[in-house]
Coordinates of C-alpha atoms in Angstrom, one line a residue:
Chain A
M1 CA 0.0 0.0 0.0
S2 CA 1.2 3.5 -0.8
N3 CA 0.7 4.7 2.7
G4 CA 2.4 1.7 4.2
P5 CA 5.5 3.4 5.7
V6 CA 3.5 6.0 7.7
K7 CA 3.6 4.7 11.3
G8 CA 2.7 5.7 14.8
L9 CA 2.1 9.4 15.6
D10 CA 2.9 10.4 12.1
A11 CA -0.2 8.4 11.0
L12 CA -2.3 10.5 13.4
K13 CA -0.7 13.9 12.6
R14 CA -1.1 13.8 8.9
M15 CA -4.8 13.2 9.3
L16 CA -5.2 16.5 11.1
W17 CA -3.8 18.8 8.4
E18 CA -2.1 17.4 5.3
E19 CA -4.6 14.6 4.6
N20 CA -7.5 15.8 6.7
P21 CA -10.4 13.6 5.6
V22 CA -12.9 16.5 5.1
I23 CA -10.6 19.2 3.7
G24 CA -8.1 17.1 1.9
Q25 CA -10.2 14.2 0.7
I26 CA -13.7 15.8 0.8
L27 CA -15.2 12.9 2.6
G28 CA -17.9 12.9 5.2
I29 CA -19.5 15.9 3.6
C30 CA -23.2 14.9 4.1
S31 CA -22.9 14.7 7.9
A32 CA -20.7 17.8 7.9
L33 CA -23.6 19.7 6.4
A34 CA -26.4 18.2 8.3
V35 CA -25.4 18.2 11.9
T36 CA -23.4 21.4 12.2
N37 CA -26.3 23.7 13.2
L38 CA -25.9 23.0 16.9
V39 CA -22.6 22.7 18.7
K40 CA -23.8 20.1 21.1
N41 CA -25.1 17.8 18.4
T42 CA -21.9 18.3 16.4
M43 CA -19.9 17.3 19.5
V44 CA -21.9 14.1 20.0
M45 CA -21.6 13.3 16.3
C46 CA -17.8 13.8 16.3
L47 CA -17.4 11.7 19.4
G48 CA -19.5 9.0 17.8
L49 CA -17.3 9.1 14.7
I50 CA -14.1 9.0 16.7
F51 CA -15.3 6.0 18.6
T52 CA -16.4 4.2 15.4
L53 CA -13.1 4.9 13.7
I54 CA -11.0 3.7 16.6
M55 CA -13.0 0.6 17.2
S56 CA -13.4 -0.3 13.5
C57 CA -9.7 0.3 12.7
L58 CA -8.7 -1.8 15.7
T59 CA -11.0 -4.7 14.9
V60 CA -10.2 -4.7 11.2
S61 CA -6.5 -4.4 11.9
L62 CA -6.6 -7.3 14.3
M63 CA -8.5 -9.5 11.8
R64 CA -6.5 -8.3 8.7
N65 CA -4.6 -11.5 8.3
V66 CA -7.6 -13.8 8.4
I67 CA -10.1 -11.8 6.3
P68 CA -10.4 -13.3 2.9
R69 CA -9.7 -10.6 0.3
R70 CA -12.8 -11.4 -1.7
V71 CA -15.2 -10.4 1.1
R72 CA -13.0 -7.8 2.9
M73 CA -15.3 -4.9 2.1
I74 CA -18.4 -6.7 3.3
I75 CA -16.7 -7.7 6.6
Q76 CA -15.5 -4.1 7.1
V77 CA -19.0 -2.7 6.6
L78 CA -20.3 -5.3 9.0
I79 CA -17.8 -4.3 11.7
I80 CA -18.5 -0.6 11.2
A81 CA -22.3 -1.2 11.3
A82 CA -22.0 -3.2 14.5
Y83 CA -20.2 -0.3 16.3
V84 CA -22.5 2.3 14.9
I85 CA -25.6 0.4 16.0
F86 CA -23.9 0.1 19.4
I87 CA -23.6 3.9 19.6
K88 CA -27.2 4.4 18.5
I89 CA -28.5 2.1 21.2
V90 CA -26.3 3.7 23.9
L91 CA -27.5 7.2 22.8
D92 CA -31.1 6.1 22.8
A93 CA -30.7 4.7 26.3
F94 CA -28.7 7.5 27.9
L95 CA -29.0 10.7 25.9
P96 CA -32.5 10.3 24.3
E97 CA -32.9 14.0 23.5
I98 CA -29.7 14.3 21.6
S99 CA -30.4 11.0 19.9
N100 CA -33.8 12.3 18.8
E101 CA -32.3 15.5 17.3
L102 CA -29.5 13.8 15.5
G103 CA -32.1 11.5 13.9
P104 CA -30.8 9.4 11.1
Y105 CA -27.3 10.9 11.1
V106 CA -25.8 8.6 13.7
G107 CA -26.9 5.6 11.7
L108 CA -25.4 7.2 8.7
I109 CA -22.0 7.0 10.2
I110 CA -22.0 3.5 8.7
T111 CA -21.9 4.9 5.2
N112 CA -19.5 7.7 6.2
C113 CA -16.7 7.3 3.7
I114 CA -14.1 8.3 6.2
V115 CA -14.5 5.1 8.2
M116 CA -14.6 2.9 5.2
G117 CA -11.6 4.8 3.7
R118 CA -9.5 4.3 6.9
T119 CA -10.3 0.6 7.4
E120 CA -9.8 -0.3 3.7
G121 CA -6.9 2.1 3.1
Y122 CA -4.9 1.7 6.3
A123 CA -6.2 -0.7 8.9
M124 CA -6.2 -3.6 6.4
A125 CA -2.4 -3.3 6.0
N126 CA -1.1 -2.1 9.3
K127 CA -0.6 -3.1 12.9
P128 CA -3.4 -2.5 15.4
F129 CA -1.5 0.3 17.3
D130 CA -0.9 2.3 14.1
A131 CA -4.4 1.7 12.9
V132 CA -5.9 3.0 16.1
L133 CA -3.8 6.2 15.8
D134 CA -4.7 6.6 12.2
G135 CA -8.4 6.2 13.0
L136 CA -8.1 8.6 16.0
G137 CA -6.4 11.1 13.7
A138 CA -9.1 10.9 11.1
G139 CA -11.8 11.4 13.7
I140 CA -10.0 14.4 15.2
G141 CA -9.4 15.8 11.8
Y142 CA -13.2 15.5 11.0
S143 CA -14.0 17.2 14.3
L144 CA -11.5 20.0 13.6
V145 CA -13.6 20.9 10.6
L146 CA -17.1 20.3 12.0
L147 CA -16.8 22.1 15.3
P148 CA -15.6 25.5 14.0
I149 CA -18.4 25.4 11.4
A150 CA -21.0 24.6 14.1
M151 CA -19.5 27.4 16.3
I152 CA -20.2 29.9 13.5
R153 CA -23.6 28.5 12.4
E154 CA -25.3 28.1 15.8
P155 CA -24.7 31.7 17.2
L156 CA -25.5 33.4 13.9
G157 CA -28.6 31.2 13.2
L158 CA -30.1 30.8 16.6
G159 CA -28.2 33.3 18.8
T160 CA -27.1 30.5 21.1
F161 CA -23.8 28.6 21.8
F162 CA -24.1 25.1 23.2
G163 CA -27.8 26.0 23.9
V164 CA -26.9 29.1 25.9
Q165 CA -28.0 32.5 24.6
V166 CA -24.9 34.4 23.7
I167 CA -26.2 37.0 21.3
P168 CA -28.7 39.6 22.6
S169 CA -32.3 38.7 21.7
D170 CA -32.8 41.9 19.6
W171 CA -30.3 40.5 17.1
T172 CA -32.1 39.3 14.0
K173 CA -31.4 35.6 13.6
W174 CA -30.0 34.5 10.3
N175 CA -32.4 31.6 9.8
M176 CA -30.4 30.7 6.7
M177 CA -27.5 29.6 9.0
V178 CA -29.4 26.7 10.6
I179 CA -30.7 25.1 7.4
A180 CA -28.6 22.9 5.1
P181 CA -27.6 25.4 2.3
S182 CA -25.6 27.5 4.8
G183 CA -23.7 24.3 5.6
F184 CA -22.5 24.3 2.0
F185 CA -21.4 28.0 2.2
A186 CA -19.8 27.6 5.6
L187 CA -18.0 24.4 4.6
A188 CA -16.8 25.8 1.3
T189 CA -15.5 29.0 2.8
Y190 CA -13.7 26.9 5.5
I191 CA -12.1 24.7 2.9
W192 CA -11.2 27.7 0.7
I193 CA -9.5 29.4 3.7
V194 CA -7.6 26.3 4.7
R195 CA -6.5 25.5 1.2
A196 CA -5.3 29.0 0.7
L197 CA -3.3 28.7 3.9
K198 CA -1.9 25.4 2.8
S199 CA -0.8 26.4 -0.7
G200 CA 0.6 29.7 0.8
G201 CA 2.7 27.6 3.1
E202 CA 4.0 25.5 0.2
K203 CA 5.0 28.5 -1.9
R204 CA 7.1 30.0 0.9
Chain B
M1 CA -13.6 -24.6 -4.2
N2 CA -12.2 -25.2 -0.7
D3 CA -11.2 -21.5 -0.6
K4 CA -14.7 -20.5 -1.5
I5 CA -16.2 -22.6 1.3
K6 CA -13.7 -21.1 3.8
T7 CA -14.7 -17.6 2.7
L8 CA -18.3 -18.4 3.1
L9 CA -17.8 -19.9 6.5
F10 CA -15.7 -17.0 7.6
T11 CA -18.4 -14.6 6.6
I12 CA -21.1 -16.5 8.4
V13 CA -19.1 -16.8 11.6
V14 CA -18.2 -13.1 11.6
T15 CA -21.8 -12.1 10.9
A16 CA -23.1 -14.3 13.7
V17 CA -20.6 -13.0 16.2
F18 CA -21.4 -9.3 15.5
T19 CA -25.1 -9.9 15.3
F20 CA -24.9 -11.7 18.7
L21 CA -23.0 -8.7 20.2
V22 CA -25.4 -6.1 18.9
S23 CA -28.5 -8.1 19.9
G24 CA -27.0 -8.5 23.4
I25 CA -26.5 -4.8 23.9
N26 CA -30.0 -4.1 22.5
A27 CA -31.6 -6.6 24.9
A28 CA -29.7 -5.2 27.8
L29 CA -30.8 -1.6 27.1
K30 CA -34.2 -2.2 25.6
E31 CA -36.2 -1.5 28.7
R32 CA -34.3 1.7 29.4
I33 CA -34.9 3.0 25.9
Q34 CA -38.6 2.1 26.2
L35 CA -38.8 3.9 29.6
N36 CA -37.1 7.0 28.1
R37 CA -39.8 7.2 25.4
T38 CA -42.6 6.8 27.9
V39 CA -41.1 9.3 30.3
A40 CA -40.7 11.8 27.4
R41 CA -44.4 11.5 26.6
Q42 CA -45.5 11.7 30.3
K43 CA -43.4 14.8 30.8
V44 CA -45.2 16.6 28.0
I45 CA -48.6 15.6 29.4
L46 CA -47.6 16.6 33.0
S47 CA -46.4 20.0 31.8
L48 CA -49.6 20.6 30.0
F49 CA -51.5 19.9 33.3
G50 CA -49.1 22.4 34.9
L51 CA -47.6 19.8 37.1
M52 CA -44.2 20.3 35.7
S53 CA -42.4 23.4 34.6
A54 CA -38.9 25.0 34.7
D55 CA -39.4 26.0 38.4
K56 CA -41.2 22.8 39.3
A57 CA -38.3 20.6 38.0
L58 CA -38.6 16.9 38.6
A59 CA -36.1 14.1 38.5
E60 CA -36.5 11.9 35.4
S61 CA -37.1 8.8 37.7
D62 CA -40.0 10.5 39.5
V63 CA -42.0 11.2 36.4
P64 CA -43.8 7.8 36.0
A65 CA -44.9 7.8 39.7
L66 CA -46.3 11.3 39.5
F67 CA -47.9 10.5 36.2
A68 CA -49.6 7.5 37.6
G69 CA -50.6 9.3 40.8
E70 CA -52.0 12.4 39.2
T71 CA -53.5 11.6 35.9
E72 CA -55.8 9.0 34.4
L73 CA -56.9 8.0 30.9
V74 CA -60.4 9.2 30.0
K75 CA -62.6 6.6 28.4
F76 CA -65.3 7.8 26.0
A77 CA -68.5 6.0 25.2
G78 CA -67.7 6.3 21.5
K79 CA -65.2 3.6 20.7
A80 CA -62.8 5.8 18.6
D81 CA -59.1 5.5 19.0
F82 CA -58.6 8.7 21.0
E83 CA -55.9 9.2 23.7
C84 CA -57.1 11.6 26.3
Y85 CA -56.1 12.3 29.9
R86 CA -57.5 14.2 32.9
R87 CA -56.4 14.8 36.5
K88 CA -57.5 12.2 39.0
N89 CA -60.5 13.3 41.1
A90 CA -60.6 16.4 39.0
T91 CA -63.2 19.1 39.7
D92 CA -62.2 21.1 36.7
E93 CA -62.8 20.1 33.1
L94 CA -59.2 20.1 31.9
F95 CA -58.4 17.5 29.3
V96 CA -55.1 16.7 27.5
F97 CA -55.3 14.8 24.3
A98 CA -53.0 13.6 21.6
F99 CA -53.2 14.8 18.0
S100 CA -51.3 14.1 14.8
G101 CA -51.5 15.1 11.2
Q102 CA -49.5 15.8 8.1
G103 CA -47.2 18.8 8.4
F104 CA -45.3 20.5 5.6
W105 CA -42.7 17.8 5.5
D106 CA -43.3 15.1 8.1
N107 CA -46.2 14.2 10.5
I108 CA -46.7 16.7 13.3
I109 CA -47.5 14.9 16.6
G110 CA -48.3 16.4 19.9
F111 CA -50.7 17.1 22.7
L112 CA -53.4 19.8 23.3
A113 CA -54.7 20.9 26.6
V114 CA -58.2 22.2 26.7
D115 CA -60.7 23.5 29.3
A116 CA -64.0 21.9 28.3
E117 CA -66.0 24.1 30.5
K118 CA -64.8 27.4 29.1
M119 CA -64.1 25.8 25.8
Q120 CA -60.7 27.3 25.6
I121 CA -57.3 25.9 24.6
K122 CA -54.9 25.9 27.6
G123 CA -51.7 24.8 25.9
I124 CA -50.1 22.9 23.1
E125 CA -47.0 20.8 22.8
F126 CA -45.4 19.2 19.8
T127 CA -43.6 16.0 20.5
S128 CA -42.4 15.3 17.0
H129 CA -42.2 17.2 13.8
G130 CA -39.9 17.5 10.8
E131 CA -40.5 21.2 9.9
T132 CA -37.7 23.3 8.4
P133 CA -35.4 24.4 11.3
G134 CA -35.6 28.2 11.8
L135 CA -38.9 28.5 9.8
G136 CA -41.6 26.0 10.4
G137 CA -39.5 24.5 13.1
R138 CA -40.3 27.6 15.2
I139 CA -43.6 25.9 16.1
S140 CA -41.8 24.3 19.0
E141 CA -40.7 27.6 20.4
P142 CA -42.5 28.7 23.6
E143 CA -43.4 32.0 21.9
F144 CA -45.4 30.3 19.2
K145 CA -47.0 27.8 21.6
A146 CA -48.2 30.7 23.8
R147 CA -50.2 32.0 20.9
F148 CA -52.8 29.2 21.4
K149 CA -53.3 30.0 25.1
D150 CA -57.0 30.8 26.1
K151 CA -58.2 30.7 22.5
P152 CA -61.9 29.8 22.4
F153 CA -63.1 27.0 20.2
A154 CA -66.8 26.7 21.1
E155 CA -68.1 28.4 17.9
T156 CA -67.4 27.7 14.3
R157 CA -66.5 30.6 12.1
Q158 CA -68.2 31.4 8.8
D159 CA -65.4 29.6 7.0
G160 CA -66.1 26.4 9.0
L161 CA -63.0 26.6 11.1
R162 CA -62.9 26.9 14.9
L163 CA -59.6 28.7 14.9
K164 CA -58.0 30.4 11.9
V165 CA -54.2 30.7 11.5
V166 CA -53.6 34.1 9.9
A167 CA -50.5 36.0 8.7
E168 CA -48.0 36.8 11.5
G169 CA -49.1 39.9 13.4
A170 CA -52.5 39.9 11.7
A171 CA -54.6 38.2 14.4
S172 CA -57.2 40.7 15.5
R173 CA -60.0 38.4 16.7
S174 CA -60.0 35.9 19.5
D175 CA -60.6 33.0 17.0
E176 CA -57.5 34.0 15.0
I177 CA -53.9 32.8 15.7
D178 CA -50.7 34.4 14.3
G179 CA -49.0 32.0 11.9
I180 CA -45.3 32.1 11.1
T181 CA -43.8 34.3 8.3
G182 CA -41.8 32.2 5.9
A183 CA -43.6 29.0 6.9
T184 CA -47.1 29.3 5.3
G185 CA -47.1 25.6 4.6
T186 CA -46.5 24.8 8.3
S187 CA -49.0 27.4 9.4
S188 CA -51.8 26.0 7.3
S189 CA -51.0 22.4 8.3
I190 CA -51.2 23.5 11.9
E191 CA -54.6 25.1 11.2
K192 CA -55.9 21.9 9.7
I193 CA -54.4 19.6 12.4
V194 CA -55.6 21.7 15.4
N195 CA -59.1 22.2 13.9
A196 CA -59.4 18.4 13.2
A197 CA -58.2 17.6 16.7
L198 CA -60.7 20.0 18.4
A199 CA -63.6 18.7 16.3
K200 CA -62.6 15.1 17.3
F201 CA -62.5 16.0 20.9
I202 CA -65.9 17.8 20.8
T203 CA -67.5 14.8 19.1
Q204 CA -66.0 12.4 21.7
K205 CA -67.0 14.6 24.6
Q206 CA -70.5 14.9 23.4
G207 CA -70.7 11.1 23.1
G208 CA -70.2 11.0 26.9
I209 CA -67.4 9.8 29.2
S210 CA -67.7 6.3 30.5
N211 CA -65.3 6.5 33.5

């Protein structure tokens, strides 16, 4: 595999910036648009994704030598789905309100390309320790994009931050900011800024 | 051939193991999840009876006991499927009943509290809806729900409605309710749902209560 030699902490670090799954690879966009209108929900979503990534990468990596190549994708999806259903059940049991607000998006972590990408692209060919760090890195990288976007969308759209009123109530709320289209604008602007910073760094 | 059978067996075993784990967790937490759903509904009903509010906060675990102690299901003579509650040993005519109907996007489900003596709405709560956040989604804001308070529904208007949802800020009569600007679809759905629910309640009530 092309990314074979990347080990340990380097596997984690490159996911935060250079190969950030959302900015660099444009993966996980649908959830990035859908859940980023409330900081609290975004946080739960990010933690859910980080958990799924770590556990799936670990499991796939542990099983990598016994998984028949022909069915490896099916097995990976199965493993990912099991962990995601686990999260959904735990949320329903202990955080019913948040689970209700996130609706289908927790379940949709199963189809989140970031998880599939990391298990197929890295965990299948690397030791468990490295695979976990790689998964953790991808999860944090995803959170580093989603949280700032949520931190902009929630105050502008609802005047609140983490559910607490932060902007005086005579402020006219930008309803636009809590519905999906603004997710496109916010995400695109974010990617634009980050890309500009990146390429600026390369030129110098 | 041998390789194919191995692959098949491997897939079956892995599937069985993970299915087993997931069902185990589901079985372990099923009751808790069910309880959460029941408590969430009971909380809404209790708050409509004024037994729960921000300053009368209540621990999650005390909700079912309070609910069982203070409220009872009303049985109507008519055998319609109609979920309606009143206070136990109530002297007033306060009823809380469930309603549902098609919203702009998804079904809107909730509870209405009415005073059947004065024929006035006392409160409304939405337990589930899929309206556009920031537009139709504003129906779940306290400010919108307060617009229903004390609205009379004894009489039918000329247009056949008991309560009419009008443009935001245009309500001038007691049988008119301000809608939401930018959410005309939601506003007219709410009008339909509330009128249908009130009509259903009145029909049931006229049929007589059997408990």
